[in-house]
Amino acid sequence: MIVIVIAGVAAYLAVTPAPTATPGKLNYTDLIVQPSKVESGKPVTVIAELANVGGSNVTETVYLYVNGTAEASKSVTVPPGESLNVTFTITKSAGTYVLSVGPLSKVLTVLPAIKNPDTIIVATIGEPETLDPAWAYDTASGEVIFNVYETLIAFHDGKTDEFDPLLATDWYVSPDGLTYAFKIRTGVKFSNGNPLTPEDVEYSFERAMVQDRDGGPVWMFLEPLLGIDSTREYNLTDPTIAAKVGHMIDDAVESNSTHVVFHLKRPYPPFMAILAQTWSSILDKEWCIEQGDWPGWKDYVQWVKYNNPETPPLQEKMMGTGPFKLDRWEHGVEVVLTRNDNYWREPAKIKTAIIKKVDEWSTRKLMFLSGDADIVYVPRAHIKELEGVPNIRVYKDLPTLMVSPAMFFTFDISSDSPYIGSGKLDGNGIPPNFFSDVNVRKAFAYSFDYDRFIEEALLGEAIRPANPIAKGLPFYWEDAPKYEYNLTLAEEYFKKAWGGEVWEKGFSLTITYNVGNLARKTACEILKYNIESLNPKFKIYIRAVEWPTFLRDMVKSRLPIFLIGWLADYPDPHNFVHPFMHSKGTFAAWQHYSNPEVDELIEEGISTVNATKRAEIYHKLALLYYEDVPSVPLAQPVDRHYERDWVKGWYYNPIYPGVYFYPLSKGY
């Protein structure tokens, strides 16, 4: 048995051939795209990982397909049991691509090339009125100022009630709220190399109170520090009185080698927020004096020469401690800021910031889409044009602390106004006191179609406050009475106005709006159409003017009606009722509106700490506002911010006057 089996096996082995090797076979194990998101024109590395799972060498051509089309190929030989990486390098223009090697696919996103990588360009409407911090009270000016100058404290990121140290390192507030002491940061220099001192800080605040221009922001210093709204409440032509006021200013702010101290006349809860705004910018005393500005306290009478000047002393000059320096202001074109490389903190990430004045939306849109503008102002009427556009980032539904716009009536129009026609109630003009009749004001208030305005001009992205106290402020009254669109009532009040003469004789006037502001243009058109529909003798003309012209005419009481917005200086109702209603307030003073009861309530409101009592006061003020109709809020919009998606570092603060460039950079 055994022999037979062995012989059989031997015979089998002798006739069976050796086994044949299996063919080579490539497996595609992984596809790597580095980076998977890249800027246009920059190289992309594509790596295909292959493994030979067969038993012999394999030679094969490996193809890279881009959106289904062969882009590149390589011939490879892989021994059995080994792996190999095949690498391709490609560059593509902006777009989305599907990259395929064998059965594997990955998506590559190529972003537009970043234009001007060291520069942020903002395309907007209007331009600054001034570069003087004590004079500036508009957002266009403030946007430039808070990038060049700095304050003692700053708002903490997007907060309006929390503060960070800036030029002050720490501070103390006395228990009675009457003394604020700030320790001034050492080692800080102005961009000309001069060191910052506590004396510069004292000078900056006293200079502002010395200047105290009509319609400016300095009332926010005078009210808490001196207990007045204007230095011109005193007869400054009397040297004795002028010296008294000079001492008041000097005593209100004091400094020593390390600290600056403010002495308040009364507790003033918003004082810290006031110190964080542009009018509290710190200037170089030595440099200011070299520019011919107020020389300080040589005596206590000469300061009057610098009070309420015709033009700002620092109209087009700047010397701050901030992250940027003024390079140039080309009127009607742009403001250019360059990085302060000797800034006391880390230098800004970008080298240049440019704020371009581009009034035409179509031009701004083209700049934005082509990457020639990084941040752009988009009129609400045009927001749908940018919906779904690639490479654009949009922040929506940003809450605001503003009333914008409101419609103001001037009670005593300047006789040199070019907007009142004949200056008489004769059908060809209006008399300067036309709006002093409450019936005229009510007729205009009932003539405006508020819902249509919010839908057409703001695409529904707004609410309508009944009075100046905007939603989001303490003591906002949701159900306060307000005027609604009602042409029947409008006609009734027009017939009562001026004893019936308005209806009988008619009138003619011109309303202006600032160039490029389509929402305000729409408001003017709605008002014109509705009022002219009531009586063929009523004529309203609309004229677009440049922003500085609009501001000058408004301050000089030349505008019969003006539409303008109000952004919070600080988040307290006093900051709204005072400019809108107090006889010495920003708007009310230009309007020549005065109601002693209103003034008394406003002063009581800011002096009262008890919240219940304050609520009662602002409730009464809301009712008086409705009765007197000195102005009418048209909307409180929610905001939007548009930027290219290569912009990094932007954050929203509802109280900022514009773009703060310091944290911004560009990249993906």
XYZ file of C-alpha atoms in Angstrom:
668
model
C 0.000 0.000 0.000
C 2.613 2.349 0.956
C 4.774 1.767 -2.044
C 1.973 2.294 -4.464
C 1.073 5.711 -2.968
C 4.639 6.985 -3.074
C 5.024 5.970 -6.635
C 1.798 7.678 -7.541
C 2.854 10.932 -5.946
C 6.196 10.838 -7.600
C 4.580 10.393 -10.930
C 2.265 13.378 -10.324
C 5.075 15.733 -9.350
C 6.971 14.854 -12.393
C 4.253 15.926 -14.827
C 2.631 19.063 -13.030
C 3.980 22.509 -14.254
C 5.061 25.309 -11.794
C 2.247 27.819 -10.756
C 1.959 31.090 -12.863
C 2.263 34.576 -11.059
C -1.021 36.652 -10.823
C -1.167 39.873 -12.905
C -0.484 43.269 -11.356
C -3.511 45.344 -10.250
C -3.613 48.981 -9.071
C -5.968 50.015 -6.281
C -6.622 53.745 -5.784
C -6.612 54.048 -1.984
C -6.818 57.795 -1.302
C -6.974 61.218 -2.980
C -5.532 64.222 -1.170
C -6.040 67.854 -2.305
C -3.815 70.389 -0.544
C -5.286 72.908 0.086
C -8.912 72.151 -0.756
C -9.692 75.894 -0.690
C -7.161 78.215 -2.280
C -6.759 81.676 -3.705
C -6.833 81.997 -7.484
C -3.437 81.593 -9.138
C -1.872 79.763 -6.213
C -0.657 76.152 -6.620
C -2.696 73.174 -5.524
C -1.099 69.775 -4.859
C -3.116 66.686 -5.757
C -1.802 63.351 -4.414
C -3.214 59.994 -5.526
C -2.227 57.053 -3.329
C -1.913 53.780 -5.314
C -1.225 50.196 -4.237
C -0.367 47.196 -6.414
C -2.444 44.336 -5.021
C -1.456 41.959 -7.848
C 1.419 39.544 -8.135
C 3.556 41.278 -10.751
C 4.711 44.709 -11.831
C 2.076 46.960 -13.308
C 2.676 49.925 -15.620
C -0.214 52.297 -16.073
C -0.988 55.911 -17.026
C -2.679 57.786 -14.169
C -4.933 60.651 -15.231
C -6.077 63.711 -13.263
C -9.497 64.856 -14.420
C -10.863 68.326 -13.640
C -14.623 68.601 -14.089
C -14.482 65.528 -16.321
C -11.656 66.693 -18.581
C -8.146 65.238 -18.427
C -5.886 67.934 -16.967
C -2.652 65.963 -16.490
C -1.256 62.427 -16.600
C 1.723 60.415 -15.421
C 2.959 56.938 -16.342
C 3.932 54.835 -13.326
C 5.300 51.350 -12.662
C 4.468 49.779 -9.302
C 6.045 46.485 -8.118
C 3.748 43.899 -6.546
C 2.773 44.518 -2.932
C 4.067 48.106 -2.972
C 2.398 51.548 -2.788
C 3.135 54.742 -4.662
C 2.041 58.389 -4.411
C 1.423 60.174 -7.711
C 1.596 63.950 -7.333
C 0.153 66.620 -9.605
C 0.432 70.395 -9.209
C -2.194 72.622 -10.786
C -3.363 76.257 -10.647
C -6.904 77.315 -11.427
C -8.928 80.480 -11.690
C -11.776 81.223 -9.277
C -14.502 78.598 -9.256
C -15.508 75.187 -7.922
C -13.889 72.085 -9.439
C -14.331 68.317 -9.116
C -10.918 66.600 -9.203
C -10.897 62.886 -10.103
C -8.173 60.246 -10.222
C -9.407 56.764 -11.005
C -12.610 56.176 -9.020
C -11.775 58.823 -6.395
C -13.018 62.424 -6.431
C -12.581 65.563 -4.303
C -13.911 69.113 -4.580
C -11.518 72.051 -4.963
C -12.726 75.577 -4.239
C -10.667 78.333 -5.826
C -11.398 81.773 -4.402
C -10.798 85.046 -6.195
C -7.320 86.478 -5.858
C -7.158 88.954 -2.990
C -6.706 92.397 -4.425
C -4.600 94.882 -2.478
C -3.858 92.399 0.339
C -2.441 95.093 2.655
C -5.293 97.572 2.111
C -8.925 97.765 3.203
C -11.105 99.888 0.913
C -14.543 101.078 2.000
C -16.887 102.440 -0.693
C -19.598 104.615 0.790
C -21.551 107.839 0.316
C -20.703 111.305 1.573
C -17.495 112.465 3.174
C -16.423 113.910 6.538
C -17.467 117.359 7.590
C -14.289 117.827 9.607
C -11.350 116.000 11.181
C -11.488 118.051 14.400
C -12.725 115.785 17.242
C -14.285 118.643 19.219
C -16.263 119.784 16.179
C -17.251 116.474 14.564
C -20.780 115.269 15.245
C -21.474 113.100 12.206
C -20.620 109.490 11.460
C -18.535 110.200 8.341
C -16.174 112.385 10.372
C -16.234 110.021 13.334
C -15.185 107.066 11.178
C -11.906 108.781 10.324
C -11.329 110.219 13.783
C -11.633 107.011 15.801
C -9.031 105.304 13.610
C -6.434 108.055 14.130
C -7.163 109.372 17.621
C -7.778 107.448 20.828
C -9.784 107.918 23.994
C -9.148 107.112 27.636
C -11.378 104.051 27.469
C -12.971 102.053 24.659
C -16.143 100.048 24.273
C -15.472 96.360 24.831
C -15.886 94.776 21.387
C -19.605 94.844 20.575
C -20.758 96.066 23.990
C -22.117 99.535 24.717
C -22.003 99.274 28.507
C -18.629 97.604 29.103
C -15.280 99.352 28.740
C -11.648 98.462 28.172
C -8.615 100.534 29.164
C -7.057 102.445 26.280
C -5.043 105.572 27.033
C -6.025 105.162 30.672
C -4.872 102.010 32.455
C -7.374 102.121 35.309
C -9.861 104.480 36.922
C -11.751 105.358 40.052
C -15.286 106.718 40.481
C -16.226 108.224 43.835
C -19.263 106.797 45.664
C -21.230 110.015 45.093
C -20.548 109.868 41.337
C -18.980 113.330 41.265
C -15.287 112.467 40.798
C -13.724 110.366 38.050
C -9.950 109.781 38.203
C -7.970 108.105 35.402
C -4.381 106.907 35.481
C -2.769 107.766 32.145
C -0.814 105.099 30.285
C 2.940 105.692 30.043
C 5.112 104.966 27.014
C 2.523 106.145 24.484
C 3.564 108.538 21.744
C 1.694 110.601 19.218
C 2.586 109.773 15.637
C 4.960 112.770 15.546
C 6.971 111.214 18.366
C 5.739 113.475 21.179
C 4.982 111.542 24.386
C 1.440 111.409 25.750
C 1.092 113.167 29.103
C -1.772 113.792 31.550
C -1.457 117.466 30.565
C -2.403 116.517 26.975
C -5.520 114.824 28.303
C -6.560 117.815 30.396
C -5.909 120.127 27.449
C -8.004 118.004 25.097
C -11.149 118.212 27.222
C -10.698 121.865 28.124
C -9.990 122.726 24.488
C -13.268 121.080 23.497
C -15.216 123.122 26.062
C -13.394 126.278 24.972
C -14.340 125.616 21.355
C -17.975 124.650 22.075
C -19.249 125.210 18.541
C -22.955 125.584 17.830
C -24.572 122.212 17.266
C -21.486 120.269 18.276
C -21.001 117.373 20.704
C -19.464 119.354 23.563
C -22.773 119.717 25.395
C -21.995 116.196 26.649
C -19.038 117.646 28.602
C -20.667 120.906 29.615
C -23.799 119.324 31.061
C -22.111 116.983 33.570
C -19.000 119.086 34.254
C -20.344 122.651 34.322
C -24.087 122.122 34.655
C -24.803 124.096 31.462
C -25.600 123.281 27.836
C -23.501 126.014 26.245
C -20.781 128.408 27.321
C -22.764 131.111 25.554
C -25.437 130.949 28.204
C -23.150 133.536 29.780
C -22.352 136.976 28.408
C -18.810 136.244 27.267
C -18.305 139.802 26.037
C -18.000 140.811 29.701
C -14.370 140.064 30.737
C -15.387 139.358 34.323
C -17.985 136.804 33.291
C -15.652 135.334 30.661
C -12.973 134.871 33.345
C -15.514 133.178 35.611
C -16.454 130.687 32.880
C -12.775 130.132 32.072
C -12.112 129.180 35.691
C -15.120 126.858 35.617
C -13.661 125.029 32.617
C -10.181 124.866 34.134
C -11.428 123.600 37.492
C -13.607 120.886 35.937
C -10.595 118.913 34.630
C -7.313 118.674 36.515
C -4.127 116.718 36.002
C -0.914 115.829 37.784
C 2.072 113.783 36.705
C 0.121 110.519 36.542
C -3.634 111.144 36.614
C -6.458 113.201 35.176
C -9.457 114.003 37.355
C -12.935 115.121 36.278
C -15.158 116.998 38.738
C -18.856 116.634 37.923
C -21.600 119.009 39.014
C -24.022 116.128 39.481
C -24.061 112.358 39.086
C -24.185 111.536 35.395
C -24.541 107.802 34.653
C -23.651 108.029 30.910
C -20.339 109.812 31.587
C -18.171 106.735 30.973
C -19.808 106.081 27.591
C -19.224 109.724 26.648
C -15.515 109.289 27.376
C -15.346 106.350 24.943
C -16.545 108.374 21.943
C -14.665 110.389 19.328
C -15.301 113.829 20.883
C -13.252 112.582 23.840
C -10.193 111.994 21.628
C -6.860 112.933 23.157
C -4.773 115.511 21.287
C -1.146 116.595 21.446
C -1.218 119.973 23.219
C 2.137 121.101 21.850
C 1.162 120.211 18.285
C -2.243 121.897 18.552
C -0.676 125.134 19.687
C 1.783 124.945 16.767
C -1.253 124.792 14.447
C -2.567 128.070 15.889
C -5.099 126.412 18.168
C -6.048 127.528 21.690
C -2.775 128.076 23.624
C -4.087 127.041 27.026
C -4.649 129.220 30.089
C -2.458 132.256 29.459
C -5.222 134.121 31.263
C -8.917 133.437 31.728
C -10.298 135.873 29.161
C -8.429 135.236 25.897
C -10.071 131.805 25.517
C -13.207 133.544 24.231
C -11.382 134.224 20.930
C -11.404 130.457 20.333
C -15.060 129.972 21.276
C -17.553 128.899 18.569
C -15.223 129.486 15.603
C -16.474 129.751 12.040
C -14.274 126.838 10.949
C -12.642 124.069 12.993
C -9.037 124.801 13.985
C -8.034 121.263 12.967
C -10.303 120.970 9.943
C -7.918 118.873 7.840
C -5.069 118.125 10.247
C -4.639 115.144 12.551
C -2.045 114.023 15.082
C -3.153 111.115 17.216
C -1.872 108.135 19.162
C -4.026 105.665 17.211
C -3.178 102.793 14.880
C -3.398 104.947 11.737
C -2.197 108.330 10.502
C -3.826 110.687 8.038
C -2.118 110.441 4.658
C -4.489 112.682 2.717
C -8.067 113.839 2.345
C -8.906 114.375 -1.299
C -12.252 116.123 -1.145
C -15.029 114.428 -3.002
C -12.835 111.388 -3.668
C -11.327 109.642 -0.637
C -9.665 109.751 2.759
C -6.455 107.700 2.955
C -5.023 106.466 6.256
C -1.648 104.764 6.632
C -0.491 102.469 9.393
C 1.238 103.992 12.404
C 4.224 101.640 12.635
C 5.204 103.133 15.999
C 1.804 102.433 17.555
C 2.028 101.557 21.261
C 0.119 98.311 20.772
C 0.869 95.816 18.019
C 0.798 97.622 14.650
C -2.351 97.195 12.566
C -2.429 94.148 10.292
C -3.102 96.236 7.190
C -0.888 99.028 5.896
C -3.538 101.286 4.382
C -7.216 102.073 4.930
C -9.122 104.015 2.278
C -12.624 105.447 2.620
C -13.862 106.257 -0.866
C -16.761 108.586 -1.611
C -18.748 106.867 -4.357
C -22.271 108.244 -4.499
C -23.557 106.087 -7.367
C -24.696 102.629 -6.275
C -23.967 101.085 -9.669
C -20.327 102.150 -9.386
C -20.011 100.915 -5.810
C -21.565 97.601 -6.813
C -19.075 97.069 -9.644
C -16.182 97.922 -7.337
C -17.444 95.449 -4.764
C -18.062 92.576 -7.163
C -14.688 93.040 -8.845
C -12.868 93.129 -5.502
C -11.836 96.768 -5.813
C -13.803 97.527 -2.634
C -13.703 95.317 0.444
C -16.614 96.831 2.360
C -19.509 98.667 0.758
C -22.578 100.671 1.695
C -25.613 99.017 0.085
C -28.862 101.001 -0.099
C -31.718 98.929 1.248
C -33.512 99.190 -2.087
C -30.677 97.239 -3.746
C -29.997 94.438 -1.275
C -31.640 91.787 -3.467
C -28.998 92.430 -6.131
C -26.393 90.829 -3.871
C -28.422 87.865 -2.628
C -26.574 84.627 -3.331
C -23.561 86.319 -4.941
C -20.446 84.221 -4.249
C -17.446 85.482 -2.284
C -19.515 88.042 -0.369
C -20.294 87.927 3.330
C -23.455 89.594 4.631
C -24.348 90.212 8.263
C -28.106 90.722 8.601
C -30.566 91.842 11.277
C -27.996 93.829 13.224
C -29.831 95.691 16.013
C -29.406 99.458 16.049
C -29.663 102.235 18.572
C -30.797 104.840 16.098
C -33.758 106.699 14.710
C -33.143 107.044 10.994
C -34.473 108.996 9.414
C -36.642 111.414 11.338
C -38.425 114.397 9.800
C -37.715 117.700 11.565
C -39.631 120.968 11.168
C -37.771 124.267 11.552
C -39.929 126.700 13.549
C -37.938 129.794 12.609
C -36.208 129.371 9.248
C -33.304 131.689 8.498
C -34.405 134.523 6.217
C -31.429 133.834 3.904
C -32.654 130.288 3.223
C -32.683 129.426 -0.483
C -35.409 126.855 0.161
C -38.417 129.008 1.111
C -39.120 130.730 -2.215
C -40.677 134.191 -1.759
C -40.458 133.929 2.020
C -44.169 134.699 2.232
C -47.416 132.754 2.413
C -48.425 133.762 -1.097
C -48.367 130.446 -2.950
C -44.774 131.001 -4.087
C -42.979 130.282 -0.839
C -43.431 130.025 2.896
C -42.733 132.512 5.696
C -39.813 131.695 8.026
C -42.241 130.834 10.837
C -44.406 128.547 8.675
C -43.872 125.488 10.878
C -44.469 127.337 14.135
C -48.176 126.554 13.628
C -48.790 123.088 15.121
C -51.545 122.530 12.551
C -48.962 122.638 9.759
C -46.776 120.146 11.579
C -49.672 117.774 12.217
C -50.787 118.058 8.583
C -47.312 117.054 7.407
C -47.185 114.211 9.963
C -50.495 112.778 8.729
C -49.396 113.140 5.103
C -46.535 110.680 5.340
C -47.087 107.021 4.431
C -44.889 105.360 7.036
C -45.643 101.746 6.093
C -44.943 102.404 2.425
C -41.645 104.051 3.292
C -40.485 101.111 5.425
C -41.490 98.623 2.736
C -40.106 100.523 -0.266
C -37.031 102.214 1.131
C -36.048 99.710 3.830
C -37.651 96.535 2.407
C -39.486 96.009 5.657
C -36.311 95.796 7.732
C -37.317 98.409 10.290
C -39.803 99.300 12.981
C -41.294 102.736 13.606
C -40.754 104.232 17.041
C -43.389 106.711 18.166
C -40.866 109.151 19.623
C -37.109 109.625 19.925
C -36.649 106.891 22.549
C -35.639 104.020 20.280
C -36.298 100.362 20.952
C -33.435 98.876 22.939
C -33.102 101.897 25.208
C -34.306 101.923 28.806
C -37.902 103.176 29.171
C -38.875 102.471 25.570
C -42.700 102.650 25.353
C -44.073 100.176 22.838
C -47.613 101.591 22.790
C -46.842 105.295 22.836
C -49.154 107.364 20.584
C -47.852 108.149 17.116
C -49.041 109.638 13.866
C -50.374 107.389 11.141
C -50.858 108.015 7.445
C -54.281 109.686 7.106
C -54.857 112.168 4.268
C -58.328 113.027 5.580
C -56.841 114.297 8.827
C -53.956 115.900 6.906
C -56.446 117.922 4.861
C -58.337 118.891 8.020
C -55.200 120.300 9.647
C -54.029 122.047 6.468
C -57.386 123.852 6.410
C -56.882 124.960 10.024
C -53.288 126.099 9.473
C -52.641 129.807 9.667
C -56.332 130.572 9.972
C -57.138 128.878 6.669
C -54.608 130.844 4.618
C -52.446 127.804 3.862
C -55.320 126.018 2.168
C -56.508 129.134 0.382
C -53.176 130.492 -0.882
C -51.051 127.370 -1.043
C -47.309 127.197 -0.444
C -44.017 126.264 -2.063
C -40.849 124.939 -0.395
C -37.799 122.809 -1.129
C -36.706 119.721 0.806
C -33.098 118.544 0.530
C -31.439 115.194 1.145
C -27.791 114.162 1.085
C -26.519 112.826 -2.237
C -26.572 109.040 -2.486
C -29.037 108.477 0.351
C -31.801 106.691 -1.515
C -33.922 106.077 1.579
C -34.152 109.792 2.322
C -34.806 110.530 -1.323
C -37.713 108.079 -1.201
C -39.056 109.760 1.942
C -38.991 113.150 0.212
C -40.814 111.733 -2.797
C -43.537 110.125 -0.680
C -44.127 113.367 1.204
C -44.193 115.428 -2.004
C -46.653 113.115 -3.766
C -49.103 112.897 -0.878
C -49.143 116.598 0.010
C -49.409 117.789 -3.587
C -52.326 115.381 -4.083
C -54.337 117.307 -1.501
C -54.274 120.723 -3.118
C -52.920 121.861 -6.516
C -51.631 124.997 -4.761
C -49.208 122.927 -2.659
C -45.731 122.593 -4.248
C -42.774 120.704 -2.817
C -39.448 120.541 -4.642
C -36.702 118.026 -3.900
C -32.995 118.743 -4.182
C -29.944 116.548 -3.552
C -26.993 118.302 -1.907
C -23.578 117.197 -0.702
C -23.355 116.064 2.912
C -21.249 118.988 4.218
C -23.645 121.444 2.516
C -26.616 119.700 4.093
C -25.019 119.893 7.547
C -24.100 123.571 7.228
C -27.599 124.533 6.089
C -29.133 122.483 8.884
C -26.993 124.104 11.577
C -27.801 127.582 10.223
C -31.566 126.829 10.267
C -31.875 127.218 6.511
C -33.743 123.947 5.950
C -37.562 124.190 6.290
C -37.687 120.421 6.771
C -34.711 118.146 7.215
C -34.506 114.377 7.226
C -31.611 112.983 9.164
C -30.773 110.086 11.449
C -29.575 109.997 15.030
C -27.166 107.313 16.240
C -26.772 106.917 19.989
C -23.851 108.732 21.571
C -24.517 106.580 24.615
C -27.309 104.085 25.393
C -29.579 106.229 27.525
C -32.898 107.939 26.627
C -31.449 111.301 27.634
C -29.203 111.107 24.580
C -32.314 111.029 22.388
C -34.812 113.313 24.127
C -32.205 116.030 24.656
C -31.197 116.496 20.989
C -34.770 115.998 19.759
C -36.696 118.004 22.363
C -34.614 120.227 24.658
C -34.505 123.855 23.551
C -30.714 123.691 23.702
C -30.496 120.225 22.189
C -28.772 119.467 18.906
C -31.786 119.348 16.591
C -34.269 121.348 18.670
C -31.878 124.312 18.841
C -31.518 124.377 15.043
C -35.298 124.092 14.758
C -35.862 126.820 17.366
C -38.279 124.550 19.183
C -38.779 125.405 22.844
C -41.147 124.145 25.509
C -40.176 125.023 29.109
C -42.098 122.037 30.507
C -40.171 119.723 28.207
C -36.823 121.261 29.210
C -37.633 120.841 32.891
C -38.632 117.201 32.481
C -35.506 116.382 30.455
C -33.247 117.917 33.097
C -35.126 116.064 35.809
C -34.811 112.812 33.884
C -31.020 112.837 33.690
C -30.695 113.931 37.331
C -32.952 111.172 38.677
C -31.493 107.836 39.716
C -34.758 106.097 40.600
C -35.827 103.961 37.620
C -39.563 104.183 38.347
C -39.398 107.962 38.506
C -37.389 108.115 35.283
C -39.949 105.919 33.534
C -42.710 108.351 34.532
C -40.713 111.294 33.235
C -40.017 109.747 29.823
C -43.671 108.677 29.583
C -44.711 112.323 30.011
C -42.112 113.416 27.462
C -43.502 110.936 24.929
C -46.964 112.456 25.307
C -45.640 116.000 24.966
C -43.684 114.993 21.889
C -46.887 113.706 20.311
C -48.754 116.905 21.160
C -46.057 119.332 19.982
C -44.869 117.364 16.911
C -41.456 119.089 16.662
C -40.352 116.122 14.541
C -41.575 112.706 13.474
C -39.488 109.493 13.563
C -39.891 107.586 10.308
C -38.013 104.386 11.116
C -35.618 102.497 13.320
C -33.911 100.146 10.861
C -32.069 96.948 11.538
C -28.656 97.119 9.979
C -26.643 95.097 7.460
C -22.921 94.851 6.804
C -21.477 93.776 3.457
C -17.867 92.690 2.998
C -15.793 90.468 0.727
C -15.248 87.071 2.305
C -11.506 87.718 2.445
C -12.040 90.394 5.117
C -11.155 89.092 8.575
C -11.673 90.538 12.038
C -14.763 92.746 11.629
C -17.227 92.870 14.509
C -20.380 94.880 15.081
C -20.910 97.571 17.667
C -24.161 99.524 17.205
C -22.600 102.700 18.554
C -19.549 102.816 16.255
C -19.610 105.626 13.668
C -18.131 103.405 10.957
C -15.461 100.796 10.280
C -12.763 100.342 12.910
C -9.775 99.204 10.860
C -7.362 98.118 13.591
C -8.497 94.461 13.929
C -9.020 93.932 10.196
C -6.911 91.868 7.816
C -7.371 90.048 4.514
C -7.019 86.356 3.843
C -8.836 83.044 3.568
